[in-house]
PDB file of C-alpha atoms in Angstrom:
ATOM      1  CA  UNK E   1      -0.025  -0.165   0.024  1.00 45.00           C
ATOM      2  CA  UNK E   2       1.593   3.293  -1.102  1.00 56.00           C
ATOM      3  CA  UNK E   3       2.116   6.095   1.575  1.00 54.00           C
ATOM      4  CA  UNK E   4       2.333   9.693   1.045  1.00 56.00           C
ATOM      5  CA  UNK E   5       5.675  10.867   0.264  1.00 64.00           C
ATOM      6  CA  UNK E   6       7.376  13.642   1.829  1.00 82.00           C
ATOM      7  CA  UNK E   7       8.669  15.904  -0.908  1.00 93.00           C
ATOM      8  CA  UNK E   8      10.730  18.927  -0.189  1.00 94.00           C
ATOM      9  CA  UNK E   9       9.915  22.519  -1.683  1.00 93.00           C
ATOM     10  CA  UNK E  10      13.565  23.479  -1.636  1.00 95.00           C
ATOM     11  CA  UNK E  11      14.902  20.480  -3.404  1.00 96.00           C
ATOM     12  CA  UNK E  12      11.874  21.063  -6.031  1.00 97.00           C
ATOM     13  CA  UNK E  13      13.056  24.783  -6.199  1.00 96.00           C
ATOM     14  CA  UNK E  14      16.811  23.857  -6.712  1.00 96.00           C
ATOM     15  CA  UNK E  15      15.724  21.208  -9.464  1.00 97.00           C
ATOM     16  CA  UNK E  16      13.544  23.917 -11.293  1.00 97.00           C
ATOM     17  CA  UNK E  17      16.011  26.522 -11.215  1.00 94.00           C
ATOM     18  CA  UNK E  18      18.751  24.319 -12.620  1.00 96.00           C
ATOM     19  CA  UNK E  19      16.694  22.691 -15.230  1.00 97.00           C
ATOM     20  CA  UNK E  20      14.997  26.097 -16.482  1.00 96.00           C
ATOM     21  CA  UNK E  21      18.311  27.524 -17.633  1.00 94.00           C
ATOM     22  CA  UNK E  22      19.153  24.331 -19.542  1.00 95.00           C
ATOM     23  CA  UNK E  23      19.449  24.976 -23.615  1.00 93.00           C
ATOM     24  CA  UNK E  24      15.776  25.815 -24.995  1.00 94.00           C
ATOM     25  CA  UNK E  25      14.202  25.103 -21.692  1.00 97.00           C
ATOM     26  CA  UNK E  26      13.469  28.667 -20.739  1.00 95.00           C
ATOM     27  CA  UNK E  27      12.081  29.591 -24.104  1.00 97.00           C
ATOM     28  CA  UNK E  28       9.813  26.422 -24.224  1.00 98.00           C
ATOM     29  CA  UNK E  29       8.496  27.171 -20.925  1.00 97.00           C
ATOM     30  CA  UNK E  30       7.336  30.240 -22.152  1.00 94.00           C
ATOM     31  CA  UNK E  31       5.827  28.875 -25.166  1.00 97.00           C
ATOM     32  CA  UNK E  32       3.897  26.575 -22.959  1.00 97.00           C
ATOM     33  CA  UNK E  33       2.933  29.570 -20.674  1.00 94.00           C
ATOM     34  CA  UNK E  34       1.947  31.695 -23.257  1.00 92.00           C
ATOM     35  CA  UNK E  35       0.371  29.643 -26.173  1.00 96.00           C
ATOM     36  CA  UNK E  36      -0.869  26.700 -24.286  1.00 97.00           C
ATOM     37  CA  UNK E  37      -1.791  28.334 -21.231  1.00 94.00           C
ATOM     38  CA  UNK E  38       0.174  25.930 -19.248  1.00 96.00           C
ATOM     39  CA  UNK E  39       1.837  26.297 -15.816  1.00 96.00           C
ATOM     40  CA  UNK E  40       5.658  26.125 -15.969  1.00 96.00           C
ATOM     41  CA  UNK E  41       5.700  25.119 -12.277  1.00 97.00           C
ATOM     42  CA  UNK E  42       3.266  22.270 -13.060  1.00 98.00           C
ATOM     43  CA  UNK E  43       5.606  21.098 -16.048  1.00 98.00           C
ATOM     44  CA  UNK E  44       8.551  21.441 -14.136  1.00 98.00           C
ATOM     45  CA  UNK E  45       7.025  19.270 -11.174  1.00 98.00           C
ATOM     46  CA  UNK E  46       6.065  16.610 -13.929  1.00 97.00           C
ATOM     47  CA  UNK E  47       9.616  16.449 -14.833  1.00 96.00           C
ATOM     48  CA  UNK E  48      10.961  16.418 -11.482  1.00 96.00           C
ATOM     49  CA  UNK E  49       8.429  13.268 -10.780  1.00 95.00           C
ATOM     50  CA  UNK E  50       9.619  11.714 -14.022  1.00 93.00           C
ATOM     51  CA  UNK E  51      13.112  11.803 -12.764  1.00 91.00           C
ATOM     52  CA  UNK E  52      12.326  10.183  -9.595  1.00 90.00           C
ATOM     53  CA  UNK E  53      10.193   7.495 -11.040  1.00 89.00           C
ATOM     54  CA  UNK E  54       6.688   8.398 -10.015  1.00 91.00           C
ATOM     55  CA  UNK E  55       4.113   8.220 -12.368  1.00 89.00           C
ATOM     56  CA  UNK E  56       0.341  10.456 -11.326  1.00 93.00           C
ATOM     57  CA  UNK E  57      -2.989   9.426 -11.978  1.00 91.00           C
ATOM     58  CA  UNK E  58      -4.962  12.048 -14.104  1.00 93.00           C
ATOM     59  CA  UNK E  59      -6.963  12.691 -10.788  1.00 96.00           C
ATOM     60  CA  UNK E  60      -3.840  13.215  -9.004  1.00 96.00           C
ATOM     61  CA  UNK E  61      -2.814  15.903 -11.564  1.00 96.00           C
ATOM     62  CA  UNK E  62      -6.076  17.634 -11.456  1.00 97.00           C
ATOM     63  CA  UNK E  63      -5.587  17.776  -7.577  1.00 97.00           C
ATOM     64  CA  UNK E  64      -2.118  19.365  -8.282  1.00 97.00           C
ATOM     65  CA  UNK E  65      -3.732  21.823 -10.651  1.00 97.00           C
ATOM     66  CA  UNK E  66      -6.279  22.679  -8.028  1.00 96.00           C
ATOM     67  CA  UNK E  67      -3.479  23.825  -5.638  1.00 96.00           C
ATOM     68  CA  UNK E  68      -2.214  26.438  -8.337  1.00 96.00           C
ATOM     69  CA  UNK E  69      -5.759  27.999  -8.183  1.00 93.00           C
ATOM     70  CA  UNK E  70      -5.245  30.445  -5.394  1.00 90.00           C
ATOM     71  CA  UNK E  71      -2.102  32.160  -7.116  1.00 93.00           C
ATOM     72  CA  UNK E  72      -2.802  31.531 -10.809  1.00 91.00           C
ATOM     73  CA  UNK E  73      -4.948  34.388 -11.464  1.00 89.00           C
ATOM     74  CA  UNK E  74      -2.863  36.645  -9.490  1.00 89.00           C
ATOM     75  CA  UNK E  75       0.086  35.627 -11.178  1.00 91.00           C
ATOM     76  CA  UNK E  76      -1.443  35.984 -14.806  1.00 89.00           C
ATOM     77  CA  UNK E  77      -2.536  39.538 -13.673  1.00 90.00           C
ATOM     78  CA  UNK E  78       0.630  40.387 -12.440  1.00 91.00           C
ATOM     79  CA  UNK E  79       2.420  39.237 -15.658  1.00 91.00           C
ATOM     80  CA  UNK E  80       0.120  41.303 -17.768  1.00 91.00           C
ATOM     81  CA  UNK E  81       0.835  44.398 -15.600  1.00 93.00           C
ATOM     82  CA  UNK E  82       4.638  43.650 -15.606  1.00 92.00           C
ATOM     83  CA  UNK E  83       4.808  43.709 -19.452  1.00 91.00           C
ATOM     84  CA  UNK E  84       2.669  47.015 -19.856  1.00 95.00           C
ATOM     85  CA  UNK E  85       5.064  48.717 -17.429  1.00 94.00           C
ATOM     86  CA  UNK E  86       8.276  47.448 -18.697  1.00 93.00           C
ATOM     87  CA  UNK E  87       8.750  50.371 -21.160  1.00 94.00           C
ATOM     88  CA  UNK E  88       8.202  52.769 -18.182  1.00 96.00           C
ATOM     89  CA  UNK E  89      10.549  51.335 -15.766  1.00 95.00           C
ATOM     90  CA  UNK E  90      14.278  51.635 -15.630  1.00 96.00           C
ATOM     91  CA  UNK E  91      16.493  48.121 -15.184  1.00 95.00           C
ATOM     92  CA  UNK E  92      16.094  48.311 -11.384  1.00 95.00           C
ATOM     93  CA  UNK E  93      12.421  48.856 -11.390  1.00 93.00           C
ATOM     94  CA  UNK E  94      11.868  46.380 -13.869  1.00 93.00           C
ATOM     95  CA  UNK E  95      14.026  43.985 -11.915  1.00 94.00           C
ATOM     96  CA  UNK E  96      11.835  44.417  -8.669  1.00 94.00           C
ATOM     97  CA  UNK E  97       8.835  43.381 -10.607  1.00 93.00           C
ATOM     98  CA  UNK E  98      10.803  40.248 -11.641  1.00 93.00           C
ATOM     99  CA  UNK E  99      11.776  39.568  -8.324  1.00 94.00           C
ATOM    100  CA  UNK E 100       8.271  39.562  -6.975  1.00 93.00           C
ATOM    101  CA  UNK E 101       6.851  37.541  -9.645  1.00 92.00           C
ATOM    102  CA  UNK E 102       9.677  35.032  -8.981  1.00 93.00           C
ATOM    103  CA  UNK E 103       8.454  35.034  -5.197  1.00 94.00           C
ATOM    104  CA  UNK E 104       4.896  34.231  -6.252  1.00 94.00           C
ATOM    105  CA  UNK E 105       6.426  31.426  -8.690  1.00 94.00           C
ATOM    106  CA  UNK E 106       8.125  30.022  -5.451  1.00 95.00           C
ATOM    107  CA  UNK E 107       4.884  30.071  -3.496  1.00 95.00           C
ATOM    108  CA  UNK E 108       3.308  28.173  -6.323  1.00 96.00           C
ATOM    109  CA  UNK E 109       5.867  25.550  -6.150  1.00 97.00           C
ATOM    110  CA  UNK E 110       5.659  25.621  -2.181  1.00 96.00           C
ATOM    111  CA  UNK E 111       1.657  24.852  -2.654  1.00 97.00           C
ATOM    112  CA  UNK E 112       2.322  22.310  -5.256  1.00 98.00           C
ATOM    113  CA  UNK E 113       4.486  20.308  -2.938  1.00 97.00           C
ATOM    114  CA  UNK E 114       2.219  20.675  -0.020  1.00 96.00           C
ATOM    115  CA  UNK E 115      -0.637  18.972  -2.141  1.00 97.00           C
ATOM    116  CA  UNK E 116       1.829  16.524  -3.364  1.00 97.00           C
ATOM    117  CA  UNK E 117       2.815  15.604  -0.046  1.00 95.00           C
ATOM    118  CA  UNK E 118      -0.945  14.654   0.688  1.00 95.00           C
ATOM    119  CA  UNK E 119      -1.364  12.141  -2.294  1.00 94.00           C
ATOM    120  CA  UNK E 120      -0.702   8.277  -1.926  1.00 91.00           C
ATOM    121  CA  UNK E 121       2.071   7.951  -4.327  1.00 87.00           C
ATOM    122  CA  UNK E 122       3.801   5.013  -5.359  1.00 78.00           C
ATOM    123  CA  UNK E 123       7.055   4.464  -7.533  1.00 76.00           C
ATOM    124  CA  UNK E 124       7.042   2.785 -10.840  1.00 71.00           C
ATOM    125  CA  UNK E 125       9.056   0.135  -9.193  1.00 69.00           C
ATOM    126  CA  UNK E 126       6.463  -0.520  -6.655  1.00 72.00           C
ATOM    127  CA  UNK E 127       3.900  -0.841  -9.407  1.00 69.00           C
ATOM    128  CA  UNK E 128       5.780  -3.440 -10.959  1.00 66.00           C
ATOM    129  CA  UNK E 129       7.459  -1.341 -13.526  1.00 66.00           C
ATOM    130  CA  UNK E 130      10.937  -1.157 -12.422  1.00 59.00           C
ATOM    131  CA  UNK E 131      12.347  -0.215 -15.935  1.00 60.00           C
ATOM    132  CA  UNK E 132       9.648   2.088 -17.192  1.00 61.00           C
ATOM    133  CA  UNK E 133      10.002   5.605 -17.665  1.00 68.00           C
ATOM    134  CA  UNK E 134       7.401   7.899 -16.130  1.00 64.00           C
ATOM    135  CA  UNK E 135       5.419  10.008 -18.586  1.00 89.00           C
ATOM    136  CA  UNK E 136       4.123  12.787 -16.182  1.00 94.00           C
ATOM    137  CA  UNK E 137       5.233  15.472 -18.494  1.00 96.00           C
ATOM    138  CA  UNK E 138       3.867  13.721 -21.748  1.00 95.00           C
ATOM    139  CA  UNK E 139       0.455  13.436 -20.106  1.00 95.00           C
ATOM    140  CA  UNK E 140       0.426  17.013 -18.680  1.00 97.00           C
ATOM    141  CA  UNK E 141       1.454  18.431 -22.212  1.00 97.00           C
ATOM    142  CA  UNK E 142      -1.013  16.203 -23.918  1.00 96.00           C
ATOM    143  CA  UNK E 143      -3.848  17.753 -21.872  1.00 96.00           C
ATOM    144  CA  UNK E 144      -2.755  21.323 -23.177  1.00 97.00           C
ATOM    145  CA  UNK E 145      -2.275  19.994 -26.718  1.00 97.00           C
ATOM    146  CA  UNK E 146       1.610  20.786 -26.445  1.00 97.00           C
ATOM    147  CA  UNK E 147       3.164  17.585 -27.065  1.00 96.00           C
ATOM    148  CA  UNK E 148       5.427  19.048 -29.465  1.00 96.00           C
ATOM    149  CA  UNK E 149       7.343  20.767 -26.493  1.00 97.00           C
ATOM    150  CA  UNK E 150       8.130  17.716 -24.445  1.00 96.00           C
ATOM    151  CA  UNK E 151      11.424  16.982 -26.088  1.00 95.00           C
ATOM    152  CA  UNK E 152      12.628  20.701 -25.334  1.00 96.00           C
ATOM    153  CA  UNK E 153      11.318  20.624 -22.025  1.00 97.00           C
ATOM    154  CA  UNK E 154      13.116  17.541 -21.106  1.00 95.00           C
ATOM    155  CA  UNK E 155      16.388  19.022 -22.391  1.00 92.00           C
ATOM    156  CA  UNK E 156      17.947  15.652 -22.696  1.00 80.00           C
TER     157      UNK E 156
END
């Protein structure tokens, strides 16, 4: 019987930060966000879980998406405002806006990990698939109509 795992939001943040700056990942994440209305944090979480050998159910992915709801509309409105103000700000002022947006992104990651820690997860090995590769990212991108982005998001 699988038990809830204790995932660490700092470890997820470090993974995300390192992965985001790999070749083509940043631009692909922005494409996912802008053109497919996807969550960069959700995509990064799917990658992180894939790397660790966990496979989520569609219900578990839905529960994680619900965890984003409290900050998602704030983040969308803030991005719109930041883009509109960019021409009026000097570099320091714009950087302050970017820093605040990053703080909201980090809160989203914290919320995702808090929700993830409530879910009963098991590894692929525990499910009897010791050599299978988890496909959380593929399933998430498929739900957004963004399968063409998977390879660049994986940066392998």
